[in-house]
Amino acid sequence: MKTPALSRRSLLKTAAAAGAAASVPTLASSAALEPAAETGHIRNFDMIEAFYREYPKKLAAVRGHLGRPLTLAEKILYTHLYHPEEMREFKRGADYVELRPDRAGTHDIGGPMAIIQFLSSGKDRIALPAAIVCDHLVMANAGAIPDLKVADKSNYETYDFLARAAKRYGFDFWPAGAGICHQVFLENYNFPGGMMLVTDSHTPTAGGLGMLAIGVGGADLVDGLMGMEWELKMPKLIGVKLTGRLQGWASPKDVILKLTGILSTKGGTNAIIEFFGEGTESLSATGKATICNMGAETGATTSIFPFDAAMERYLVSTGRQAVVDLARGVAKDLKADPEVVADPAKYYDRVVEIDLSTLEPHINGPFSPDAAMPISTVAAKAKEKGFPQKLEVALIGSCTNSSYEDITRAASVAKEMIDKGIEVKTPIMVVPGSVRIFQTLERDGLLDVFRKLNATVLATACGPCIGQWHRTTGDMTRPNSIIESFNRNFAGRNDGSTKTNAFLASPEIVMAMAAEGDITFNPLAGTLRSRTGQNVKLAEPKGEELPKQGFVKEVAGCVLPTYEKIDMAVSPTNERIQLLSPFKPWDGKDFVALPLLIKVKGKCTTDHISPGGKWLPYRGNIDRISDNLLERGINAFNGQAGKVWNAETKAYDTPAKVARYYKNHHVASVIVGDDNYGEGSSREHAAMEPRYLDVAVVLAKSLARIHESNLKKQGILALTFADPADYDKIREKDRISVLGLSEIAPNKTVVIELTHEDGSKERFEARHSYNAKQLAWWRAGSALNWVVAQEKAEQSGARKA
């Protein structure tokens, strides 16, 4: 077998020739699908086959217990109960459910810490099908080939560790350059009705194929990898009814840009967004995937669409006719029951309706994905808010928008510019989502369209979207604007500069905006000047749902596991990977007079708590990456990042240095957060870093779902103010006590006591959402500590018996 690097490099260097020579599946219409359904190339087909065989029986049992019509999300959740014998009507937003996922996945920044934790379990192999995709650590700079060469060399320690773990424990391994994980999963692993866990917040992409896919932290993933119960607060349900059909410049991206504006970045917290209505059938599977991908920006647990003909077409085009055949057998139960669709307000906790026929293209930003602007309002808003008007970079692609349909629509705009002599004023970068997409686009001549406009085609990796971007265009030291078809635009996320105003839009809008190079341009109404002096109004973009010749079929790169007993030792000089020592258990005492590490003001995402960019390579080394703790968090007392009070030295320093000082002097500390603290990425390092540096408590007005789960898993006491106004009582030099911990119990508050610098005291209550099992994790020091202790106890009992 070729090494991952060689097989990938060969593919990228000879993409056009390989694409032309490859045998491709015949794209069939929904009326005439392939009669033969080969399964040998479909990974874990036996698991998929068993799923569809058992699904009707499991669903019948669910109906027998609940005795009411069901939404699609409920069908999938209840049929995945780990203990079906304990089935009952779980209260949404309150009860915890224990689930058994079908698949798992991770990548090269979530994977190292997840696998390090898995190694602590002592298991010989993973308990469910899973894949590792190396997509985050490729630094975007000069283009695909040179950037991948640099990545292979600079990330060797990480890639080697992941490849060894994959081969030994049972993961499919996709090397750098194979694609972005969500696109790889969509093309190879996702299936309607299934459940998947991945260490990435944009995992819900799989909802475009009717799969319930949820972003989690590494410790949550380890539950699934060990074959244990995976716990989730029973989500509330937001039903989104789609009517009509998209027109002109409007795209699936605009559906979620509008919806994010309606719900905000916290409106979907602890909820599943379920789409229904006749409008869903007019969207392609990849269009649906775009919508579900960015549903994460509302804080939603996940998003999902009902199974339909568009999903069938995509599955067939990616060689999974056999999956279509199985899904068709249960098709009526891969969507909400008719009664739900007829009276949605009765079955969903909230209903939103969007008319696709009247939907206007949107541009969202800057600095928050919910800052929604219909394109007709952007010019006025930009002038009102003083946004830098010049667009310095235009980025097309990413895991959100790199489908064949996306790129063909953007390419149709680009081709018109070429044909009519319109010069592009903004540099363009294109990020294909996978090698399959890259080769198919190359074969069909679409990447050459962008190259004619001097676009840089980047590697099939996350790149600028995750902050892995060596930006050389424009001046990042001053306020500047960029536009991108990505999913997240928090300050500093793309290029590391908090002065960059990033705007989100569809690929075709990004392409059109690049021509004028000004955020105030409206391609629906404005005109562009050609080289001959003519005023040209761009035609509406045209795209193809799927390639007429089918996708390139023979795509190499995935390395399958052999289960060899490979040595997993890690050198003490390894800068990227270091094994973990167990966190200390709770000592049974109240937390008394702890110093405040930081009181954060305003938005504090996981990008603020544990920034990406230059820090991403160290995700497998908790000591090294902890040096970035709360690097971008804004101190409520001085309005600055990187400057907090050290109660011991009586001086200001960075949060990481102050926390490390406390740790070295055996002092625990407290973080106080604002509203929706920890929103955004699923990165568990935003919980592991403070835990490693002996932060004992995170107290916030409210907590984002994944971050709260990560805090619980890692043994930090996660609390929220019973009265959010009590946030204002906390002063910079306070000592904070958490009292009554010996009696902490589910649904019981704890007491917070503040001792101010002048000796005066104040008390108020704080809430938590722990159940009995989660409190056991906390007392043990972490969920993993508790699991390992339980397994040892069981093994000891078995030996005595």
JSON list of C-alpha atoms in Angstrom, two decimals, residues 510-591:
[
{"chain": "A", "resi": 510, "resn": "VAL", "atom": "CA", "xyz": [-18.54, 36.17, -2.69]},
{"chain": "A", "resi": 511, "resn": "MET", "atom": "CA", "xyz": [-17.48, 35.81, -6.33]},
{"chain": "A", "resi": 512, "resn": "ALA", "atom": "CA", "xyz": [-19.61, 38.76, -7.42]},
{"chain": "A", "resi": 513, "resn": "MET", "atom": "CA", "xyz": [-18.40, 40.96, -4.58]},
{"chain": "A", "resi": 514, "resn": "ALA", "atom": "CA", "xyz": [-14.78, 40.22, -5.55]},
{"chain": "A", "resi": 515, "resn": "ALA", "atom": "CA", "xyz": [-15.38, 41.92, -8.88]},
{"chain": "A", "resi": 516, "resn": "GLU", "atom": "CA", "xyz": [-16.23, 45.31, -7.42]},
{"chain": "A", "resi": 517, "resn": "GLY", "atom": "CA", "xyz": [-14.11, 44.82, -4.28]},
{"chain": "A", "resi": 518, "resn": "ASP", "atom": "CA", "xyz": [-16.52, 46.83, -2.13]},
{"chain": "A", "resi": 519, "resn": "ILE", "atom": "CA", "xyz": [-18.86, 45.58, 0.61]},
{"chain": "A", "resi": 520, "resn": "THR", "atom": "CA", "xyz": [-21.50, 48.11, -0.47]},
{"chain": "A", "resi": 521, "resn": "PHE", "atom": "CA", "xyz": [-21.87, 46.59, -3.95]},
{"chain": "A", "resi": 522, "resn": "ASN", "atom": "CA", "xyz": [-25.16, 44.81, -4.65]},
{"chain": "A", "resi": 523, "resn": "PRO", "atom": "CA", "xyz": [-24.79, 42.42, -7.62]},
{"chain": "A", "resi": 524, "resn": "LEU", "atom": "CA", "xyz": [-28.56, 42.09, -7.88]},
{"chain": "A", "resi": 525, "resn": "ALA", "atom": "CA", "xyz": [-28.94, 45.77, -8.68]},
{"chain": "A", "resi": 526, "resn": "GLY", "atom": "CA", "xyz": [-25.55, 47.27, -9.46]},
{"chain": "A", "resi": 527, "resn": "THR", "atom": "CA", "xyz": [-23.37, 47.14, -12.55]},
{"chain": "A", "resi": 528, "resn": "LEU", "atom": "CA", "xyz": [-19.69, 46.48, -13.17]},
{"chain": "A", "resi": 529, "resn": "ARG", "atom": "CA", "xyz": [-17.40, 48.29, -15.60]},
{"chain": "A", "resi": 530, "resn": "SER", "atom": "CA", "xyz": [-15.81, 46.15, -18.30]},
{"chain": "A", "resi": 531, "resn": "ARG", "atom": "CA", "xyz": [-12.39, 46.77, -19.88]},
{"chain": "A", "resi": 532, "resn": "THR", "atom": "CA", "xyz": [-14.20, 48.25, -22.89]},
{"chain": "A", "resi": 533, "resn": "GLY", "atom": "CA", "xyz": [-16.06, 50.73, -20.72]},
{"chain": "A", "resi": 534, "resn": "GLN", "atom": "CA", "xyz": [-19.45, 49.03, -20.76]},
{"chain": "A", "resi": 535, "resn": "ASN", "atom": "CA", "xyz": [-21.67, 48.79, -17.70]},
{"chain": "A", "resi": 536, "resn": "VAL", "atom": "CA", "xyz": [-22.49, 45.13, -17.09]},
{"chain": "A", "resi": 537, "resn": "LYS", "atom": "CA", "xyz": [-25.10, 43.74, -14.78]},
{"chain": "A", "resi": 538, "resn": "LEU", "atom": "CA", "xyz": [-24.25, 40.17, -13.84]},
{"chain": "A", "resi": 539, "resn": "ALA", "atom": "CA", "xyz": [-26.64, 37.43, -14.84]},
{"chain": "A", "resi": 540, "resn": "GLU", "atom": "CA", "xyz": [-28.15, 35.18, -12.21]},
{"chain": "A", "resi": 541, "resn": "PRO", "atom": "CA", "xyz": [-25.78, 32.34, -11.31]},
{"chain": "A", "resi": 542, "resn": "LYS", "atom": "CA", "xyz": [-26.37, 28.89, -12.77]},
{"chain": "A", "resi": 543, "resn": "GLY", "atom": "CA", "xyz": [-25.17, 25.68, -11.23]},
{"chain": "A", "resi": 544, "resn": "GLU", "atom": "CA", "xyz": [-25.37, 21.91, -11.48]},
{"chain": "A", "resi": 545, "resn": "GLU", "atom": "CA", "xyz": [-26.61, 19.89, -8.53]},
{"chain": "A", "resi": 546, "resn": "LEU", "atom": "CA", "xyz": [-24.30, 16.99, -9.41]},
{"chain": "A", "resi": 547, "resn": "PRO", "atom": "CA", "xyz": [-21.66, 16.47, -12.13]},
{"chain": "A", "resi": 548, "resn": "LYS", "atom": "CA", "xyz": [-23.11, 15.17, -15.40]},
{"chain": "A", "resi": 549, "resn": "GLN", "atom": "CA", "xyz": [-20.24, 12.70, -15.72]},
{"chain": "A", "resi": 550, "resn": "GLY", "atom": "CA", "xyz": [-20.58, 11.69, -12.09]},
{"chain": "A", "resi": 551, "resn": "PHE", "atom": "CA", "xyz": [-17.98, 12.24, -9.42]},
{"chain": "A", "resi": 552, "resn": "VAL", "atom": "CA", "xyz": [-14.49, 10.93, -9.95]},
{"chain": "A", "resi": 553, "resn": "LYS", "atom": "CA", "xyz": [-14.74, 7.44, -8.50]},
{"chain": "A", "resi": 554, "resn": "GLU", "atom": "CA", "xyz": [-11.25, 6.08, -7.93]},
{"chain": "A", "resi": 555, "resn": "VAL", "atom": "CA", "xyz": [-10.14, 8.28, -5.06]},
{"chain": "A", "resi": 556, "resn": "ALA", "atom": "CA", "xyz": [-7.28, 6.88, -2.98]},
{"chain": "A", "resi": 557, "resn": "GLY", "atom": "CA", "xyz": [-5.87, 8.17, 0.27]},
{"chain": "A", "resi": 558, "resn": "CYS", "atom": "CA", "xyz": [-7.81, 6.39, 3.03]},
{"chain": "A", "resi": 559, "resn": "VAL", "atom": "CA", "xyz": [-5.67, 3.97, 5.04]},
{"chain": "A", "resi": 560, "resn": "LEU", "atom": "CA", "xyz": [-7.63, 1.16, 6.66]},
{"chain": "A", "resi": 561, "resn": "PRO", "atom": "CA", "xyz": [-6.78, -0.22, 10.11]},
{"chain": "A", "resi": 562, "resn": "THR", "atom": "CA", "xyz": [-4.84, -3.45, 10.57]},
{"chain": "A", "resi": 563, "resn": "TYR", "atom": "CA", "xyz": [-5.13, -3.71, 14.38]},
{"chain": "A", "resi": 564, "resn": "GLU", "atom": "CA", "xyz": [-1.39, -4.34, 14.70]},
{"chain": "A", "resi": 565, "resn": "LYS", "atom": "CA", "xyz": [-0.13, -4.00, 18.29]},
{"chain": "A", "resi": 566, "resn": "ILE", "atom": "CA", "xyz": [1.86, -0.88, 17.46]},
{"chain": "A", "resi": 567, "resn": "ASP", "atom": "CA", "xyz": [3.82, 0.78, 20.24]},
{"chain": "A", "resi": 568, "resn": "MET", "atom": "CA", "xyz": [2.00, 3.98, 21.21]},
{"chain": "A", "resi": 569, "resn": "ALA", "atom": "CA", "xyz": [4.83, 5.39, 23.33]},
{"chain": "A", "resi": 570, "resn": "VAL", "atom": "CA", "xyz": [5.37, 9.15, 23.05]},
{"chain": "A", "resi": 571, "resn": "SER", "atom": "CA", "xyz": [8.80, 10.70, 23.29]},
{"chain": "A", "resi": 572, "resn": "PRO", "atom": "CA", "xyz": [9.22, 13.24, 26.11]},
{"chain": "A", "resi": 573, "resn": "THR", "atom": "CA", "xyz": [10.71, 15.59, 23.50]},
{"chain": "A", "resi": 574, "resn": "ASN", "atom": "CA", "xyz": [7.60, 15.43, 21.31]},
{"chain": "A", "resi": 575, "resn": "GLU", "atom": "CA", "xyz": [6.33, 19.01, 21.13]},
{"chain": "A", "resi": 576, "resn": "ARG", "atom": "CA", "xyz": [2.94, 18.14, 19.65]},
{"chain": "A", "resi": 577, "resn": "ILE", "atom": "CA", "xyz": [1.84, 15.12, 21.70]},
{"chain": "A", "resi": 578, "resn": "GLN", "atom": "CA", "xyz": [2.15, 14.47, 25.42]},
{"chain": "A", "resi": 579, "resn": "LEU", "atom": "CA", "xyz": [0.19, 11.89, 27.39]},
{"chain": "A", "resi": 580, "resn": "LEU", "atom": "CA", "xyz": [-2.10, 12.99, 30.20]},
{"chain": "A", "resi": 581, "resn": "SER", "atom": "CA", "xyz": [-1.95, 12.38, 33.91]},
{"chain": "A", "resi": 582, "resn": "PRO", "atom": "CA", "xyz": [-5.34, 12.01, 35.65]},
{"chain": "A", "resi": 583, "resn": "PHE", "atom": "CA", "xyz": [-6.79, 15.17, 37.14]},
{"chain": "A", "resi": 584, "resn": "LYS", "atom": "CA", "xyz": [-7.02, 15.22, 40.93]},
{"chain": "A", "resi": 585, "resn": "PRO", "atom": "CA", "xyz": [-10.40, 14.29, 42.45]},
{"chain": "A", "resi": 586, "resn": "TRP", "atom": "CA", "xyz": [-12.43, 16.72, 44.55]},
{"chain": "A", "resi": 587, "resn": "ASP", "atom": "CA", "xyz": [-11.11, 16.81, 48.13]},
{"chain": "A", "resi": 588, "resn": "GLY", "atom": "CA", "xyz": [-14.57, 16.85, 49.70]},
{"chain": "A", "resi": 589, "resn": "LYS", "atom": "CA", "xyz": [-14.32, 20.46, 50.86]},
{"chain": "A", "resi": 590, "resn": "ASP", "atom": "CA", "xyz": [-16.01, 23.72, 49.88]},
{"chain": "A", "resi": 591, "resn": "PHE", "atom": "CA", "xyz": [-14.05, 26.04, 47.61]}
]
